Amino acid sequence: MEEYNIAPMVLPLRMLIVDIDGVLSDGKIIYGTGELELKNFCVKDGLGLYLLTTSRMLQLAIITGKDGEIIKKRGKELGASEIYTGYSDKIVAYEKILEKHGLTDNEVAFIGDDIIDIPVMQRVGFAVAPRDAVLQVKEVAHYVTRSPAGRGAVREVAELIFAIKKADFHRMELSDAQPG
């Protein structure tokens, strides 16, 4: 991973897209009898996303290779405007999001952890990998979190985006102020 000045990548962002397994969850899947599937989600990550979406700084979308009701339920709880499940070719879902929302690549951030995420990460304006992502993903990321997946990585990114956008807003406010 190269060192980047990330503020110019963050300021144009209008959409954050996240993967589920290995990003919003710790990557572990627990199977029970029948159709029971359990995933661990970090409440701190969820609150970070909630703060971003309710502040209207960014919209949230989910693209994941897995399918299941638990993913859709968590996505709705987080305020995701788009939830694409069962997409192993994530570029297909990514293109749908761009078209539906009238976005360009540089207006989108993506957090991914494994090799199926790389094609989208190579396109977006701000690509992020959790600390425990596979090496190939970290190599294409603009930012690698200090926190691992499912344990604060997404919250770290949400706070980073929020801080950069808020600082820019205050900078613009000050430059627009007229002396009294």
JSON list of C-alpha atoms in Angstrom, two decimals:
[
{"chain": "A", "resi": 1, "resn": "MET", "atom": "CA", "xyz": [0.00, 0.00, 0.00]},
{"chain": "A", "resi": 2, "resn": "GLU", "atom": "CA", "xyz": [1.31, 3.41, -0.97]},
{"chain": "A", "resi": 3, "resn": "GLU", "atom": "CA", "xyz": [1.03, 6.44, 1.30]},
{"chain": "A", "resi": 4, "resn": "TYR", "atom": "CA", "xyz": [-1.76, 8.78, 0.16]},
{"chain": "A", "resi": 5, "resn": "ASN", "atom": "CA", "xyz": [-3.11, 12.19, 1.11]},
{"chain": "A", "resi": 6, "resn": "ILE", "atom": "CA", "xyz": [-6.67, 10.97, 1.55]},
{"chain": "A", "resi": 7, "resn": "ALA", "atom": "CA", "xyz": [-8.52, 14.28, 2.01]},
{"chain": "A", "resi": 8, "resn": "PRO", "atom": "CA", "xyz": [-8.79, 14.92, -1.78]},
{"chain": "A", "resi": 9, "resn": "MET", "atom": "CA", "xyz": [-10.23, 11.40, -2.16]},
{"chain": "A", "resi": 10, "resn": "VAL", "atom": "CA", "xyz": [-12.71, 11.79, 0.70]},
{"chain": "A", "resi": 11, "resn": "LEU", "atom": "CA", "xyz": [-14.14, 15.25, -0.02]},
{"chain": "A", "resi": 12, "resn": "PRO", "atom": "CA", "xyz": [-16.02, 14.33, -3.26]},
{"chain": "A", "resi": 13, "resn": "LEU", "atom": "CA", "xyz": [-17.57, 11.18, -1.72]},
{"chain": "A", "resi": 14, "resn": "ARG", "atom": "CA", "xyz": [-21.35, 10.80, -1.87]},
{"chain": "A", "resi": 15, "resn": "MET", "atom": "CA", "xyz": [-21.67, 7.03, -1.35]},
{"chain": "A", "resi": 16, "resn": "LEU", "atom": "CA", "xyz": [-19.99, 4.45, 0.87]},
{"chain": "A", "resi": 17, "resn": "ILE", "atom": "CA", "xyz": [-20.29, 0.83, -0.21]},
{"chain": "A", "resi": 18, "resn": "VAL", "atom": "CA", "xyz": [-19.36, -1.95, 2.19]},
{"chain": "A", "resi": 19, "resn": "ASP", "atom": "CA", "xyz": [-18.99, -5.69, 2.00]},
{"chain": "A", "resi": 20, "resn": "ILE", "atom": "CA", "xyz": [-20.45, -7.77, 4.84]},
{"chain": "A", "resi": 21, "resn": "ASP", "atom": "CA", "xyz": [-18.30, -10.81, 5.67]},
{"chain": "A", "resi": 22, "resn": "GLY", "atom": "CA", "xyz": [-14.82, -9.67, 6.67]},
{"chain": "A", "resi": 23, "resn": "VAL", "atom": "CA", "xyz": [-15.83, -5.98, 6.76]},
{"chain": "A", "resi": 24, "resn": "LEU", "atom": "CA", "xyz": [-19.03, -5.41, 8.76]},
{"chain": "A", "resi": 25, "resn": "SER", "atom": "CA", "xyz": [-18.61, -8.80, 10.41]},
{"chain": "A", "resi": 26, "resn": "ASP", "atom": "CA", "xyz": [-15.48, -10.49, 11.68]},
{"chain": "A", "resi": 27, "resn": "GLY", "atom": "CA", "xyz": [-15.69, -12.94, 8.79]},
{"chain": "A", "resi": 28, "resn": "LYS", "atom": "CA", "xyz": [-16.90, -15.85, 10.91]},
{"chain": "A", "resi": 29, "resn": "ILE", "atom": "CA", "xyz": [-20.11, -17.62, 9.98]},
{"chain": "A", "resi": 30, "resn": "ILE", "atom": "CA", "xyz": [-21.77, -19.85, 12.55]},
{"chain": "A", "resi": 31, "resn": "TYR", "atom": "CA", "xyz": [-24.18, -22.44, 11.21]},
{"chain": "A", "resi": 32, "resn": "GLY", "atom": "CA", "xyz": [-26.87, -24.04, 13.31]},
{"chain": "A", "resi": 33, "resn": "THR", "atom": "CA", "xyz": [-29.38, -26.71, 12.43]},
{"chain": "A", "resi": 34, "resn": "GLY", "atom": "CA", "xyz": [-31.64, -26.10, 9.47]},
{"chain": "A", "resi": 35, "resn": "GLU", "atom": "CA", "xyz": [-31.21, -22.72, 7.81]},
{"chain": "A", "resi": 36, "resn": "LEU", "atom": "CA", "xyz": [-29.82, -20.97, 10.89]},
{"chain": "A", "resi": 37, "resn": "GLU", "atom": "CA", "xyz": [-26.82, -18.76, 10.08]},
{"chain": "A", "resi": 38, "resn": "LEU", "atom": "CA", "xyz": [-25.32, -16.35, 12.60]},
{"chain": "A", "resi": 39, "resn": "LYS", "atom": "CA", "xyz": [-22.92, -13.45, 12.06]},
{"chain": "A", "resi": 40, "resn": "ASN", "atom": "CA", "xyz": [-21.27, -11.07, 14.54]},
{"chain": "A", "resi": 41, "resn": "PHE", "atom": "CA", "xyz": [-21.76, -7.37, 13.89]},
{"chain": "A", "resi": 42, "resn": "CYS", "atom": "CA", "xyz": [-20.04, -4.59, 15.82]},
{"chain": "A", "resi": 43, "resn": "VAL", "atom": "CA", "xyz": [-22.42, -2.04, 17.32]},
{"chain": "A", "resi": 44, "resn": "LYS", "atom": "CA", "xyz": [-19.70, 0.65, 17.10]},
{"chain": "A", "resi": 45, "resn": "ASP", "atom": "CA", "xyz": [-19.41, 0.09, 13.34]},
{"chain": "A", "resi": 46, "resn": "GLY", "atom": "CA", "xyz": [-23.17, 0.37, 13.05]},
{"chain": "A", "resi": 47, "resn": "LEU", "atom": "CA", "xyz": [-23.31, 3.64, 14.96]},
{"chain": "A", "resi": 48, "resn": "GLY", "atom": "CA", "xyz": [-20.53, 5.09, 12.79]},
{"chain": "A", "resi": 49, "resn": "LEU", "atom": "CA", "xyz": [-22.50, 4.28, 9.64]},
{"chain": "A", "resi": 50, "resn": "TYR", "atom": "CA", "xyz": [-25.72, 5.58, 11.19]},
{"chain": "A", "resi": 51, "resn": "LEU", "atom": "CA", "xyz": [-24.04, 8.92, 12.01]},
{"chain": "A", "resi": 52, "resn": "LEU", "atom": "CA", "xyz": [-22.72, 9.25, 8.46]},
{"chain": "A", "resi": 53, "resn": "THR", "atom": "CA", "xyz": [-26.05, 8.48, 6.83]},
{"chain": "A", "resi": 54, "resn": "THR", "atom": "CA", "xyz": [-28.24, 10.53, 9.17]},
{"chain": "A", "resi": 55, "resn": "SER", "atom": "CA", "xyz": [-25.91, 13.53, 8.79]},
{"chain": "A", "resi": 56, "resn": "ARG", "atom": "CA", "xyz": [-26.54, 13.16, 5.05]},
{"chain": "A", "resi": 57, "resn": "MET", "atom": "CA", "xyz": [-22.79, 13.23, 4.41]},
{"chain": "A", "resi": 58, "resn": "LEU", "atom": "CA", "xyz": [-22.98, 9.93, 2.54]},
{"chain": "A", "resi": 59, "resn": "GLN", "atom": "CA", "xyz": [-25.43, 7.34, 1.38]},
{"chain": "A", "resi": 60, "resn": "LEU", "atom": "CA", "xyz": [-24.72, 3.73, 2.29]},
{"chain": "A", "resi": 61, "resn": "ALA", "atom": "CA", "xyz": [-24.89, 0.66, 0.07]},
{"chain": "A", "resi": 62, "resn": "ILE", "atom": "CA", "xyz": [-24.00, -2.98, 0.61]},
{"chain": "A", "resi": 63, "resn": "ILE", "atom": "CA", "xyz": [-22.61, -5.39, -1.98]},
{"chain": "A", "resi": 64, "resn": "THR", "atom": "CA", "xyz": [-21.90, -8.93, -0.83]},
{"chain": "A", "resi": 65, "resn": "GLY", "atom": "CA", "xyz": [-21.31, -12.28, -2.45]},
{"chain": "A", "resi": 66, "resn": "LYS", "atom": "CA", "xyz": [-23.45, -14.02, 0.15]},
{"chain": "A", "resi": 67, "resn": "ASP", "atom": "CA", "xyz": [-27.23, -14.04, 0.22]},
{"chain": "A", "resi": 68, "resn": "GLY", "atom": "CA", "xyz": [-29.48, -14.18, 3.24]},
{"chain": "A", "resi": 69, "resn": "GLU", "atom": "CA", "xyz": [-32.07, -12.43, 5.30]},
{"chain": "A", "resi": 70, "resn": "ILE", "atom": "CA", "xyz": [-29.60, -11.49, 8.04]},
{"chain": "A", "resi": 71, "resn": "ILE", "atom": "CA", "xyz": [-27.69, -9.32, 5.55]},
{"chain": "A", "resi": 72, "resn": "LYS", "atom": "CA", "xyz": [-30.83, -7.56, 4.37]},
{"chain": "A", "resi": 73, "resn": "LYS", "atom": "CA", "xyz": [-31.99, -7.02, 7.95]},
{"chain": "A", "resi": 74, "resn": "ARG", "atom": "CA", "xyz": [-28.65, -5.52, 9.03]},
{"chain": "A", "resi": 75, "resn": "GLY", "atom": "CA", "xyz": [-28.52, -3.34, 5.92]},
{"chain": "A", "resi": 76, "resn": "LYS", "atom": "CA", "xyz": [-31.96, -1.91, 6.64]},
{"chain": "A", "resi": 77, "resn": "GLU", "atom": "CA", "xyz": [-31.00, -1.26, 10.28]},
{"chain": "A", "resi": 78, "resn": "LEU", "atom": "CA", "xyz": [-27.97, 0.70, 9.08]},
{"chain": "A", "resi": 79, "resn": "GLY", "atom": "CA", "xyz": [-30.00, 2.81, 6.65]},
{"chain": "A", "resi": 80, "resn": "ALA", "atom": "CA", "xyz": [-28.50, 1.34, 3.46]},
{"chain": "A", "resi": 81, "resn": "SER", "atom": "CA", "xyz": [-30.22, 2.75, 0.39]},
{"chain": "A", "resi": 82, "resn": "GLU", "atom": "CA", "xyz": [-29.07, -0.22, -1.70]},
{"chain": "A", "resi": 83, "resn": "ILE", "atom": "CA", "xyz": [-28.48, -3.84, -0.64]},
{"chain": "A", "resi": 84, "resn": "TYR", "atom": "CA", "xyz": [-27.10, -6.22, -3.26]},
{"chain": "A", "resi": 85, "resn": "THR", "atom": "CA", "xyz": [-26.73, -9.80, -2.05]},
{"chain": "A", "resi": 86, "resn": "GLY", "atom": "CA", "xyz": [-25.46, -12.84, -3.93]},
{"chain": "A", "resi": 87, "resn": "TYR", "atom": "CA", "xyz": [-23.14, -10.84, -6.21]},
{"chain": "A", "resi": 88, "resn": "SER", "atom": "CA", "xyz": [-19.82, -12.65, -6.57]},
{"chain": "A", "resi": 89, "resn": "ASP", "atom": "CA", "xyz": [-19.12, -10.32, -9.52]},
{"chain": "A", "resi": 90, "resn": "LYS", "atom": "CA", "xyz": [-19.43, -7.11, -7.53]},
{"chain": "A", "resi": 91, "resn": "ILE", "atom": "CA", "xyz": [-18.78, -4.85, -10.55]},
{"chain": "A", "resi": 92, "resn": "VAL", "atom": "CA", "xyz": [-22.28, -5.69, -11.82]},
{"chain": "A", "resi": 93, "resn": "ALA", "atom": "CA", "xyz": [-23.90, -4.39, -8.62]},
{"chain": "A", "resi": 94, "resn": "TYR", "atom": "CA", "xyz": [-21.47, -1.45, -8.49]},
{"chain": "A", "resi": 95, "resn": "GLU", "atom": "CA", "xyz": [-22.47, -0.35, -12.01]},
{"chain": "A", "resi": 96, "resn": "LYS", "atom": "CA", "xyz": [-26.15, -0.53, -11.03]},
{"chain": "A", "resi": 97, "resn": "ILE", "atom": "CA", "xyz": [-25.50, 1.74, -8.03]},
{"chain": "A", "resi": 98, "resn": "LEU", "atom": "CA", "xyz": [-23.58, 4.26, -10.15]},
{"chain": "A", "resi": 99, "resn": "GLU", "atom": "CA", "xyz": [-26.35, 4.40, -12.73]},
{"chain": "A", "resi": 100, "resn": "LYS", "atom": "CA", "xyz": [-29.23, 4.55, -10.26]},
{"chain": "A", "resi": 101, "resn": "HIS", "atom": "CA", "xyz": [-27.67, 7.37, -8.20]},
{"chain": "A", "resi": 102, "resn": "GLY", "atom": "CA", "xyz": [-25.92, 9.24, -11.02]},
{"chain": "A", "resi": 103, "resn": "LEU", "atom": "CA", "xyz": [-22.51, 8.78, -9.41]},
{"chain": "A", "resi": 104, "resn": "THR", "atom": "CA", "xyz": [-18.99, 8.77, -10.80]},
{"chain": "A", "resi": 105, "resn": "ASP", "atom": "CA", "xyz": [-16.21, 6.52, -9.53]},
{"chain": "A", "resi": 106, "resn": "ASN", "atom": "CA", "xyz": [-14.53, 9.33, -7.56]},
{"chain": "A", "resi": 107, "resn": "GLU", "atom": "CA", "xyz": [-17.77, 9.92, -5.60]},
{"chain": "A", "resi": 108, "resn": "VAL", "atom": "CA", "xyz": [-17.72, 6.39, -4.17]},
{"chain": "A", "resi": 109, "resn": "ALA", "atom": "CA", "xyz": [-15.78, 4.74, -1.34]},
{"chain": "A", "resi": 110, "resn": "PHE", "atom": "CA", "xyz": [-15.66, 0.98, -0.95]},
{"chain": "A", "resi": 111, "resn": "ILE", "atom": "CA", "xyz": [-14.53, -1.16, 1.97]},
{"chain": "A", "resi": 112, "resn": "GLY", "atom": "CA", "xyz": [-13.53, -4.69, 0.99]},
{"chain": "A", "resi": 113, "resn": "ASP", "atom": "CA", "xyz": [-11.41, -7.49, 2.38]},
{"chain": "A", "resi": 114, "resn": "ASP", "atom": "CA", "xyz": [-10.93, -10.23, -0.20]},
{"chain": "A", "resi": 115, "resn": "ILE", "atom": "CA", "xyz": [-9.95, -10.75, -3.82]},
{"chain": "A", "resi": 116, "resn": "ILE", "atom": "CA", "xyz": [-13.51, -10.53, -5.20]},
{"chain": "A", "resi": 117, "resn": "ASP", "atom": "CA", "xyz": [-13.54, -6.93, -3.94]},
{"chain": "A", "resi": 118, "resn": "ILE", "atom": "CA", "xyz": [-10.46, -5.83, -5.91]},
{"chain": "A", "resi": 119, "resn": "PRO", "atom": "CA", "xyz": [-12.20, -4.93, -9.21]},
{"chain": "A", "resi": 120, "resn": "VAL", "atom": "CA", "xyz": [-14.49, -2.46, -7.42]},
{"chain": "A", "resi": 121, "resn": "MET", "atom": "CA", "xyz": [-11.65, -1.16, -5.25]},
{"chain": "A", "resi": 122, "resn": "GLN", "atom": "CA", "xyz": [-9.60, -0.40, -8.36]},
{"chain": "A", "resi": 123, "resn": "ARG", "atom": "CA", "xyz": [-12.44, 1.78, -9.69]},
{"chain": "A", "resi": 124, "resn": "VAL", "atom": "CA", "xyz": [-13.60, 3.80, -6.69]},
{"chain": "A", "resi": 125, "resn": "GLY", "atom": "CA", "xyz": [-12.26, 7.15, -5.53]},
{"chain": "A", "resi": 126, "resn": "PHE", "atom": "CA", "xyz": [-11.45, 5.86, -2.05]},
{"chain": "A", "resi": 127, "resn": "ALA", "atom": "CA", "xyz": [-10.70, 2.16, -1.48]},
{"chain": "A", "resi": 128, "resn": "VAL", "atom": "CA", "xyz": [-10.36, 0.86, 2.08]},
{"chain": "A", "resi": 129, "resn": "ALA", "atom": "CA", "xyz": [-9.24, -2.46, 3.52]},
{"chain": "A", "resi": 130, "resn": "PRO", "atom": "CA", "xyz": [-9.62, -3.64, 7.11]},
{"chain": "A", "resi": 131, "resn": "ARG", "atom": "CA", "xyz": [-6.36, -4.44, 8.89]},
{"chain": "A", "resi": 132, "resn": "ASP", "atom": "CA", "xyz": [-6.97, -8.18, 8.53]},
{"chain": "A", "resi": 133, "resn": "ALA", "atom": "CA", "xyz": [-7.85, -8.12, 4.80]},
{"chain": "A", "resi": 134, "resn": "VAL", "atom": "CA", "xyz": [-5.89, -10.34, 2.44]},
{"chain": "A", "resi": 135, "resn": "LEU", "atom": "CA", "xyz": [-2.59, -8.90, 1.23]},
{"chain": "A", "resi": 136, "resn": "GLN", "atom": "CA", "xyz": [-3.72, -8.37, -2.38]},
{"chain": "A", "resi": 137, "resn": "VAL", "atom": "CA", "xyz": [-6.58, -6.15, -1.15]},
{"chain": "A", "resi": 138, "resn": "LYS", "atom": "CA", "xyz": [-4.32, -4.11, 1.11]},
{"chain": "A", "resi": 139, "resn": "GLU", "atom": "CA", "xyz": [-2.02, -3.50, -1.86]},
{"chain": "A", "resi": 140, "resn": "VAL", "atom": "CA", "xyz": [-4.80, -1.76, -3.85]},
{"chain": "A", "resi": 141, "resn": "ALA", "atom": "CA", "xyz": [-6.32, 0.10, -0.89]},
{"chain": "A", "resi": 142, "resn": "HIS", "atom": "CA", "xyz": [-5.83, 3.82, -0.42]},
{"chain": "A", "resi": 143, "resn": "TYR", "atom": "CA", "xyz": [-6.28, 3.30, 3.33]},
{"chain": "A", "resi": 144, "resn": "VAL", "atom": "CA", "xyz": [-5.85, 0.28, 5.61]},
{"chain": "A", "resi": 145, "resn": "THR", "atom": "CA", "xyz": [-7.58, 0.53, 8.97]},
{"chain": "A", "resi": 146, "resn": "ARG", "atom": "CA", "xyz": [-5.85, 0.08, 12.31]},
{"chain": "A", "resi": 147, "resn": "SER", "atom": "CA", "xyz": [-8.88, -1.89, 13.56]},
{"chain": "A", "resi": 148, "resn": "PRO", "atom": "CA", "xyz": [-9.79, -5.36, 12.32]},
{"chain": "A", "resi": 149, "resn": "ALA", "atom": "CA", "xyz": [-13.00, -6.25, 10.48]},
{"chain": "A", "resi": 150, "resn": "GLY", "atom": "CA", "xyz": [-16.10, -6.52, 12.63]},
{"chain": "A", "resi": 151, "resn": "ARG", "atom": "CA", "xyz": [-14.29, -4.86, 15.51]},
{"chain": "A", "resi": 152, "resn": "GLY", "atom": "CA", "xyz": [-14.19, -1.17, 14.68]},
{"chain": "A", "resi": 153, "resn": "ALA", "atom": "CA", "xyz": [-12.72, -0.98, 11.16]},
{"chain": "A", "resi": 154, "resn": "VAL", "atom": "CA", "xyz": [-15.88, 0.49, 9.64]},
{"chain": "A", "resi": 155, "resn": "ARG", "atom": "CA", "xyz": [-16.31, 2.91, 12.56]},
{"chain": "A", "resi": 156, "resn": "GLU", "atom": "CA", "xyz": [-12.73, 4.09, 12.00]},
{"chain": "A", "resi": 157, "resn": "VAL", "atom": "CA", "xyz": [-13.52, 4.83, 8.35]},
{"chain": "A", "resi": 158, "resn": "ALA", "atom": "CA", "xyz": [-16.82, 6.53, 9.21]},
{"chain": "A", "resi": 159, "resn": "GLU", "atom": "CA", "xyz": [-15.09, 8.80, 11.74]},
{"chain": "A", "resi": 160, "resn": "LEU", "atom": "CA", "xyz": [-12.29, 9.57, 9.29]},
{"chain": "A", "resi": 161, "resn": "ILE", "atom": "CA", "xyz": [-14.74, 10.56, 6.53]},
{"chain": "A", "resi": 162, "resn": "PHE", "atom": "CA", "xyz": [-16.85, 12.55, 8.98]},
{"chain": "A", "resi": 163, "resn": "ALA", "atom": "CA", "xyz": [-13.82, 14.45, 10.32]},
{"chain": "A", "resi": 164, "resn": "ILE", "atom": "CA", "xyz": [-12.47, 15.33, 6.87]},
{"chain": "A", "resi": 165, "resn": "LYS", "atom": "CA", "xyz": [-15.84, 16.44, 5.52]},
{"chain": "A", "resi": 166, "resn": "LYS", "atom": "CA", "xyz": [-16.69, 18.39, 8.68]},
{"chain": "A", "resi": 167, "resn": "ALA", "atom": "CA", "xyz": [-13.30, 20.16, 8.66]},
{"chain": "A", "resi": 168, "resn": "ASP", "atom": "CA", "xyz": [-13.82, 21.14, 5.02]},
{"chain": "A", "resi": 169, "resn": "PHE", "atom": "CA", "xyz": [-17.32, 22.43, 5.79]},
{"chain": "A", "resi": 170, "resn": "HIS", "atom": "CA", "xyz": [-15.97, 24.60, 8.61]},
{"chain": "A", "resi": 171, "resn": "ARG", "atom": "CA", "xyz": [-13.13, 25.83, 6.40]},
{"chain": "A", "resi": 172, "resn": "MET", "atom": "CA", "xyz": [-15.67, 26.87, 3.75]},
{"chain": "A", "resi": 173, "resn": "GLU", "atom": "CA", "xyz": [-17.84, 28.57, 6.38]},
{"chain": "A", "resi": 174, "resn": "LEU", "atom": "CA", "xyz": [-14.86, 30.62, 7.59]},
{"chain": "A", "resi": 175, "resn": "SER", "atom": "CA", "xyz": [-13.81, 31.62, 4.09]},
{"chain": "A", "resi": 176, "resn": "ASP", "atom": "CA", "xyz": [-17.37, 32.78, 3.30]},
{"chain": "A", "resi": 177, "resn": "ALA", "atom": "CA", "xyz": [-17.63, 34.89, 6.45]},
{"chain": "A", "resi": 178, "resn": "GLN", "atom": "CA", "xyz": [-17.61, 38.62, 5.86]},
{"chain": "A", "resi": 179, "resn": "PRO", "atom": "CA", "xyz": [-15.87, 40.93, 8.34]},
{"chain": "A", "resi": 180, "resn": "GLY", "atom": "CA", "xyz": [-18.41, 42.80, 10.47]}
]
